[in-house]
PDB file of C-alpha atoms in Angstrom:
ATOM      1  CA  MET A  28       0.545   0.410  -0.270  1.00  0.00           C
ATOM      2  CA  THR A  29       1.165   3.472  -1.006  1.00  0.00           C
ATOM      3  CA  VAL A  30       0.618   5.772   1.875  1.00  0.00           C
ATOM      4  CA  ARG A  31      -1.057   9.386   0.336  1.00  0.00           C
ATOM      5  CA  LEU A  32      -1.078  12.715   2.320  1.00  0.00           C
ATOM      6  CA  VAL A  33      -2.982  14.593   2.211  1.00  0.00           C
ATOM      7  CA  SER A  34      -2.937  18.877   3.554  1.00  0.00           C
ATOM      8  CA  ALA A  35      -5.135  19.875   5.714  1.00  0.00           C
ATOM      9  CA  GLY A  36      -2.917  23.604   6.099  1.00  0.00           C
ATOM     10  CA  HIS A  37      -0.107  25.061   7.442  1.00  0.00           C
ATOM     11  CA  HIS A  38       0.690  27.613   9.975  1.00  0.00           C
ATOM     12  CA  PHE A  39       2.953  30.757  10.663  1.00  0.00           C
ATOM     13  CA  ILE A  40       4.444  31.961  14.180  1.00  0.00           C
ATOM     14  CA  ASN A  41       6.236  34.708  13.484  1.00  0.00           C
ATOM     15  CA  PHE A  42       8.255  35.872  16.762  1.00  0.00           C
ATOM     16  CA  ALA A  43       8.048  39.092  16.060  1.00  0.00           C
ATOM     17  CA  ASN A  44      10.916  39.871  18.204  1.00  0.00           C
ATOM     18  CA  GLN A  45      13.047  41.364  16.307  1.00  0.00           C
ATOM     19  CA  THR A  46      15.270  37.684  16.982  1.00  0.00           C
ATOM     20  CA  TYR A  47      13.191  36.570  12.921  1.00  0.00           C
ATOM     21  CA  GLN A  48      12.665  32.904  14.911  1.00  0.00           C
ATOM     22  CA  TRP A  49       9.578  31.481  13.482  1.00  0.00           C
ATOM     23  CA  VAL A  50       7.842  27.964  14.069  1.00  0.00           C
ATOM     24  CA  HIS A  51       6.254  27.238  10.606  1.00  0.00           C
ATOM     25  CA  ILE A  52       3.482  23.963  11.224  1.00  0.00           C
ATOM     26  CA  ASN A  53       3.274  22.083   8.355  1.00  0.00           C
ATOM     27  CA  ARG A  54      -0.033  19.160   8.515  1.00  0.00           C
ATOM     28  CA  TYR A  55      -1.179  16.625   7.107  1.00  0.00           C
ATOM     29  CA  GLY A  56      -4.106  13.651   7.461  1.00  0.00           C
ATOM     30  CA  LEU A  57      -2.799  10.251   7.608  1.00  0.00           C
ATOM     31  CA  PRO A  58      -5.272   7.802   6.042  1.00  0.00           C
ATOM     32  CA  GLU A  59      -5.679   4.983   8.016  1.00  0.00           C
ATOM     33  CA  THR A  60      -2.785   2.195   7.562  1.00  0.00           C
ATOM     34  CA  ASP A  61      -0.374  -0.522   8.816  1.00  0.00           C
ATOM     35  CA  GLU A  62       2.599   0.888   7.208  1.00  0.00           C
ATOM     36  CA  PRO A  63       5.786   1.362   9.894  1.00  0.00           C
ATOM     37  CA  ASP A  64       6.381   5.661  10.816  1.00  0.00           C
ATOM     38  CA  SER A  65       9.329   5.530   7.637  1.00  0.00           C
ATOM     39  CA  ALA A  66       6.942   5.311   5.010  1.00  0.00           C
ATOM     40  CA  LEU A  67       5.617   8.021   6.482  1.00  0.00           C
ATOM     41  CA  VAL A  68       8.114  10.131   6.330  1.00  0.00           C
ATOM     42  CA  ALA A  69       9.683   8.391   3.466  1.00  0.00           C
ATOM     43  CA  THR A  70       5.939   9.955   1.585  1.00  0.00           C
ATOM     44  CA  LEU A  71       6.626  13.418   3.413  1.00  0.00           C
ATOM     45  CA  ILE A  72       9.682  13.724   1.944  1.00  0.00           C
ATOM     46  CA  SER A  73       8.206  13.727  -1.590  1.00  0.00           C
ATOM     47  CA  HIS A  74       5.342  15.333  -0.850  1.00  0.00           C
ATOM     48  CA  GLU A  75       4.908  18.823  -3.092  1.00  0.00           C
ATOM     49  CA  TRP A  76       5.781  20.735   0.166  1.00  0.00           C
ATOM     50  CA  PHE A  77       8.976  19.626   1.636  1.00  0.00           C
ATOM     51  CA  GLY A  78      10.340  21.370  -0.876  1.00  0.00           C
ATOM     52  CA  ASP A  79      10.888  24.641   1.141  1.00  0.00           C
ATOM     53  CA  ASN A  80      13.436  26.476   2.310  1.00  0.00           C
ATOM     54  CA  TYR A  81      12.715  28.702   4.979  1.00  0.00           C
ATOM     55  CA  ALA A  82      14.489  31.909   3.935  1.00  0.00           C
ATOM     56  CA  THR A  83      12.440  32.681   0.484  1.00  0.00           C
ATOM     57  CA  GLU A  84       9.245  30.726   0.289  1.00  0.00           C
ATOM     58  CA  PRO A  85       6.194  33.007   1.778  1.00  0.00           C
ATOM     59  CA  GLU A  86       4.595  28.781   0.119  1.00  0.00           C
ATOM     60  CA  PRO A  87       5.212  25.731   1.200  1.00  0.00           C
ATOM     61  CA  GLY A  88       6.435  23.956  -1.720  1.00  0.00           C
ATOM     62  CA  GLY A  89       8.073  26.703  -2.737  1.00  0.00           C
ATOM     63  CA  ASP A  90      11.568  25.906  -3.769  1.00  0.00           C
ATOM     64  CA  PRO A  91      11.399  22.157  -5.129  1.00  0.00           C
ATOM     65  CA  ASP A  92      15.148  20.868  -5.245  1.00  0.00           C
ATOM     66  CA  ARG A  93      15.282  22.505  -1.320  1.00  0.00           C
ATOM     67  CA  HIS A  94      15.111  21.632   1.786  1.00  0.00           C
ATOM     68  CA  GLY A  95      15.274  24.212   4.739  1.00  0.00           C
ATOM     69  CA  PRO A  96      19.413  24.156   4.503  1.00  0.00           C
ATOM     70  CA  TYR A  97      19.682  21.323   3.058  1.00  0.00           C
ATOM     71  CA  TRP A  98      18.970  19.690  -0.854  1.00  0.00           C
ATOM     72  CA  ARG A  99      15.318  17.989  -0.226  1.00  0.00           C
ATOM     73  CA  GLU A 100      17.604  14.315  -2.096  1.00  0.00           C
ATOM     74  CA  ARG A 101      20.047  14.576   0.409  1.00  0.00           C
ATOM     75  CA  ILE A 102      17.565  13.990   3.132  1.00  0.00           C
ATOM     76  CA  THR A 103      16.035  10.390   3.885  1.00  0.00           C
ATOM     77  CA  PRO A 104      13.636   8.905   6.325  1.00  0.00           C
ATOM     78  CA  ASP A 105      16.844   7.430   8.225  1.00  0.00           C
ATOM     79  CA  CYS A 106      17.862  11.735   8.280  1.00  0.00           C
ATOM     80  CA  TYR A 107      14.564  12.027  11.070  1.00  0.00           C
ATOM     81  CA  ASP A 108      15.816  10.377  15.034  1.00  0.00           C
ATOM     82  CA  LEU A 109      13.688   9.518  17.107  1.00  0.00           C
ATOM     83  CA  VAL A 110      12.421  11.185  20.380  1.00  0.00           C
ATOM     84  CA  ASP A 111      10.159  11.577  22.852  1.00  0.00           C
ATOM     85  CA  ALA A 112       7.927  14.266  23.475  1.00  0.00           C
ATOM     86  CA  GLU A 113       9.312  15.644  26.570  1.00  0.00           C
ATOM     87  CA  THR A 114      12.844  16.747  25.422  1.00  0.00           C
ATOM     88  CA  ALA A 115      11.381  17.977  22.208  1.00  0.00           C
ATOM     89  CA  GLU A 116       9.741  20.600  23.690  1.00  0.00           C
ATOM     90  CA  ARG A 117      13.192  21.357  26.044  1.00  0.00           C
ATOM     91  CA  ARG A 118      15.091  22.139  23.216  1.00  0.00           C
ATOM     92  CA  LEU A 119      12.035  23.450  21.568  1.00  0.00           C
ATOM     93  CA  ARG A 120      11.774  26.084  24.219  1.00  0.00           C
ATOM     94  CA  SER A 121      15.588  26.641  24.418  1.00  0.00           C
ATOM     95  CA  TRP A 122      15.419  27.619  21.309  1.00  0.00           C
ATOM     96  CA  SER A 123      12.962  30.008  21.505  1.00  0.00           C
ATOM     97  CA  GLU A 124      14.046  31.718  24.360  1.00  0.00           C
ATOM     98  CA  GLN A 125      17.446  31.607  23.619  1.00  0.00           C
ATOM     99  CA  PHE A 126      17.266  35.637  22.373  1.00  0.00           C
ATOM    100  CA  ALA A 127      14.192  37.615  23.974  1.00  0.00           C
ATOM    101  CA  PRO A 128      11.177  36.323  25.422  1.00  0.00           C
ATOM    102  CA  ILE A 129       8.045  34.757  24.429  1.00  0.00           C
ATOM    103  CA  PRO A 130       6.203  37.697  23.596  1.00  0.00           C
ATOM    104  CA  ALA A 131       3.298  37.266  25.489  1.00  0.00           C
ATOM    105  CA  HIS A 132       0.357  37.301  23.337  1.00  0.00           C
ATOM    106  CA  LEU A 133       2.592  34.077  21.533  1.00  0.00           C
ATOM    107  CA  THR A 134       2.024  31.765  24.438  1.00  0.00           C
ATOM    108  CA  PRO A 135      -1.306  30.840  23.686  1.00  0.00           C
ATOM    109  CA  ASP A 136      -0.883  29.842  20.204  1.00  0.00           C
ATOM    110  CA  LEU A 137       2.278  28.250  20.624  1.00  0.00           C
ATOM    111  CA  GLN A 138       0.660  26.073  23.154  1.00  0.00           C
ATOM    112  CA  ARG A 139      -1.898  25.413  20.922  1.00  0.00           C
ATOM    113  CA  GLU A 140      -0.457  24.567  17.822  1.00  0.00           C
ATOM    114  CA  VAL A 141       3.303  23.346  18.811  1.00  0.00           C
ATOM    115  CA  TYR A 142       2.893  22.473  22.841  1.00  0.00           C
ATOM    116  CA  GLN A 143       0.020  20.923  22.694  1.00  0.00           C
ATOM    117  CA  PRO A 144       0.704  18.390  19.854  1.00  0.00           C
ATOM    118  CA  LEU A 145       4.295  17.267  20.621  1.00  0.00           C
ATOM    119  CA  ARG A 146       3.285  15.583  23.880  1.00  0.00           C
ATOM    120  CA  ALA A 147      -0.588  14.157  21.839  1.00  0.00           C
ATOM    121  CA  ALA A 148       1.985  11.633  18.638  1.00  0.00           C
ATOM    122  CA  ASP A 149       2.278   8.961  18.970  1.00  0.00           C
ATOM    123  CA  ARG A 150       6.192   9.127  18.737  1.00  0.00           C
ATOM    124  CA  VAL A 151       7.720  12.586  17.443  1.00  0.00           C
ATOM    125  CA  TYR A 152      10.965  12.742  14.271  1.00  0.00           C
ATOM    126  CA  LEU A 153      14.233  14.884  14.477  1.00  0.00           C
ATOM    127  CA  LEU A 154      15.801  16.210  11.176  1.00  0.00           C
ATOM    128  CA  ARG A 155      19.161  16.276  12.683  1.00  0.00           C
ATOM    129  CA  ASP A 156      21.897  17.503  10.937  1.00  0.00           C
ATOM    130  CA  LEU A 157      22.499  16.419   8.488  1.00  0.00           C
ATOM    131  CA  GLY A 158      26.179  19.284   8.048  1.00  0.00           C
ATOM    132  CA  PRO A 159      27.783  21.335   5.912  1.00  0.00           C
ATOM    133  CA  GLY A 160      27.872  18.329   3.806  1.00  0.00           C
ATOM    134  CA  ALA A 161      24.872  18.174   3.216  1.00  0.00           C
ATOM    135  CA  PHE A 162      23.962  22.772   2.547  1.00  0.00           C
ATOM    136  CA  HIS A 163      22.490  23.406  -0.596  1.00  0.00           C
ATOM    137  CA  ASP A 164      24.374  26.532  -2.355  1.00  0.00           C
ATOM    138  CA  TRP A 165      23.401  28.908   0.430  1.00  0.00           C
ATOM    139  CA  GLY A 166      21.950  26.573   3.004  1.00  0.00           C
ATOM    140  CA  TRP A 167      23.978  28.579   6.040  1.00  0.00           C
ATOM    141  CA  VAL A 168      21.734  31.284   6.062  1.00  0.00           C
ATOM    142  CA  HIS A 169      20.271  29.895   9.217  1.00  0.00           C
ATOM    143  CA  ASN A 170      21.340  30.807  11.916  1.00  0.00           C
ATOM    144  CA  GLU A 171      19.574  27.364  13.871  1.00  0.00           C
ATOM    145  CA  PHE A 172      17.950  24.360  11.422  1.00  0.00           C
ATOM    146  CA  HIS A 173      14.975  22.286  13.821  1.00  0.00           C
ATOM    147  CA  GLU A 174      12.079  20.383  12.148  1.00  0.00           C
ATOM    148  CA  PHE A 175      10.301  17.610  14.427  1.00  0.00           C
ATOM    149  CA  LEU A 176       8.123  15.024  11.875  1.00  0.00           C
ATOM    150  CA  LEU A 177       4.543  14.796  14.794  1.00  0.00           C
ATOM    151  CA  VAL A 178       2.643  11.451  13.729  1.00  0.00           C
ATOM    152  CA  ASP A 179      -0.438  11.140  15.969  1.00  0.00           C
ATOM    153  CA  ARG A 180      -2.098   7.706  14.486  1.00  0.00           C
ATOM    154  CA  THR A 181      -5.031   8.189  16.992  1.00  0.00           C
ATOM    155  CA  ASN A 182      -5.494  11.735  15.899  1.00  0.00           C
ATOM    156  CA  ARG A 183      -4.914  10.606  12.038  1.00  0.00           C
ATOM    157  CA  THR A 184      -2.514  12.951  11.374  1.00  0.00           C
ATOM    158  CA  LEU A 185       1.721  14.205  11.083  1.00  0.00           C
ATOM    159  CA  ALA A 186       2.511  17.291  11.419  1.00  0.00           C
ATOM    160  CA  GLN A 187       5.761  19.088  11.185  1.00  0.00           C
ATOM    161  CA  VAL A 188       7.275  21.864  12.936  1.00  0.00           C
ATOM    162  CA  VAL A 189      10.628  23.400  11.514  1.00  0.00           C
ATOM    163  CA  ALA A 190      11.802  26.763  14.164  1.00  0.00           C
ATOM    164  CA  THR A 191      13.762  28.309  12.301  1.00  0.00           C
ATOM    165  CA  ASP A 192      15.593  32.497  11.561  1.00  0.00           C
ATOM    166  CA  ASP A 193      16.169  34.435   9.057  1.00  0.00           C
TER     167      ASP A 193
END
């Protein structure tokens, strides 16, 4: 069986606090499937929305050859490591608060769009740092790039959470 992801929209949270930090969430509906998570990740990597450099294009899928700082062709399901939700949340909170406090008006949005889905996920995957050898021609533009995949088979959703800066 081939897994098909159905896009369920995206959400953008701009910190707008002079840190140039933001979080972008792509959501997908999952079919009821017994396919392993690696098949879901492979399907996501091949999805049209995955081609996004997260620096110049305002919409998902605007750069089919790049993904964040990396050449898209360098990313495989094996590049994602299983992590627990607490570790992922600590990493996101540490990143988001490293330069300035998060604006108070963003706290409910981050809770609803990032932290609650993170805690509800059956499994969380982190795209590991692939290093400069996988950078595309200007991949160094992001100071930090964090990507998490939230697999929630109960609610039949997959969320891709990217936290970075530009």
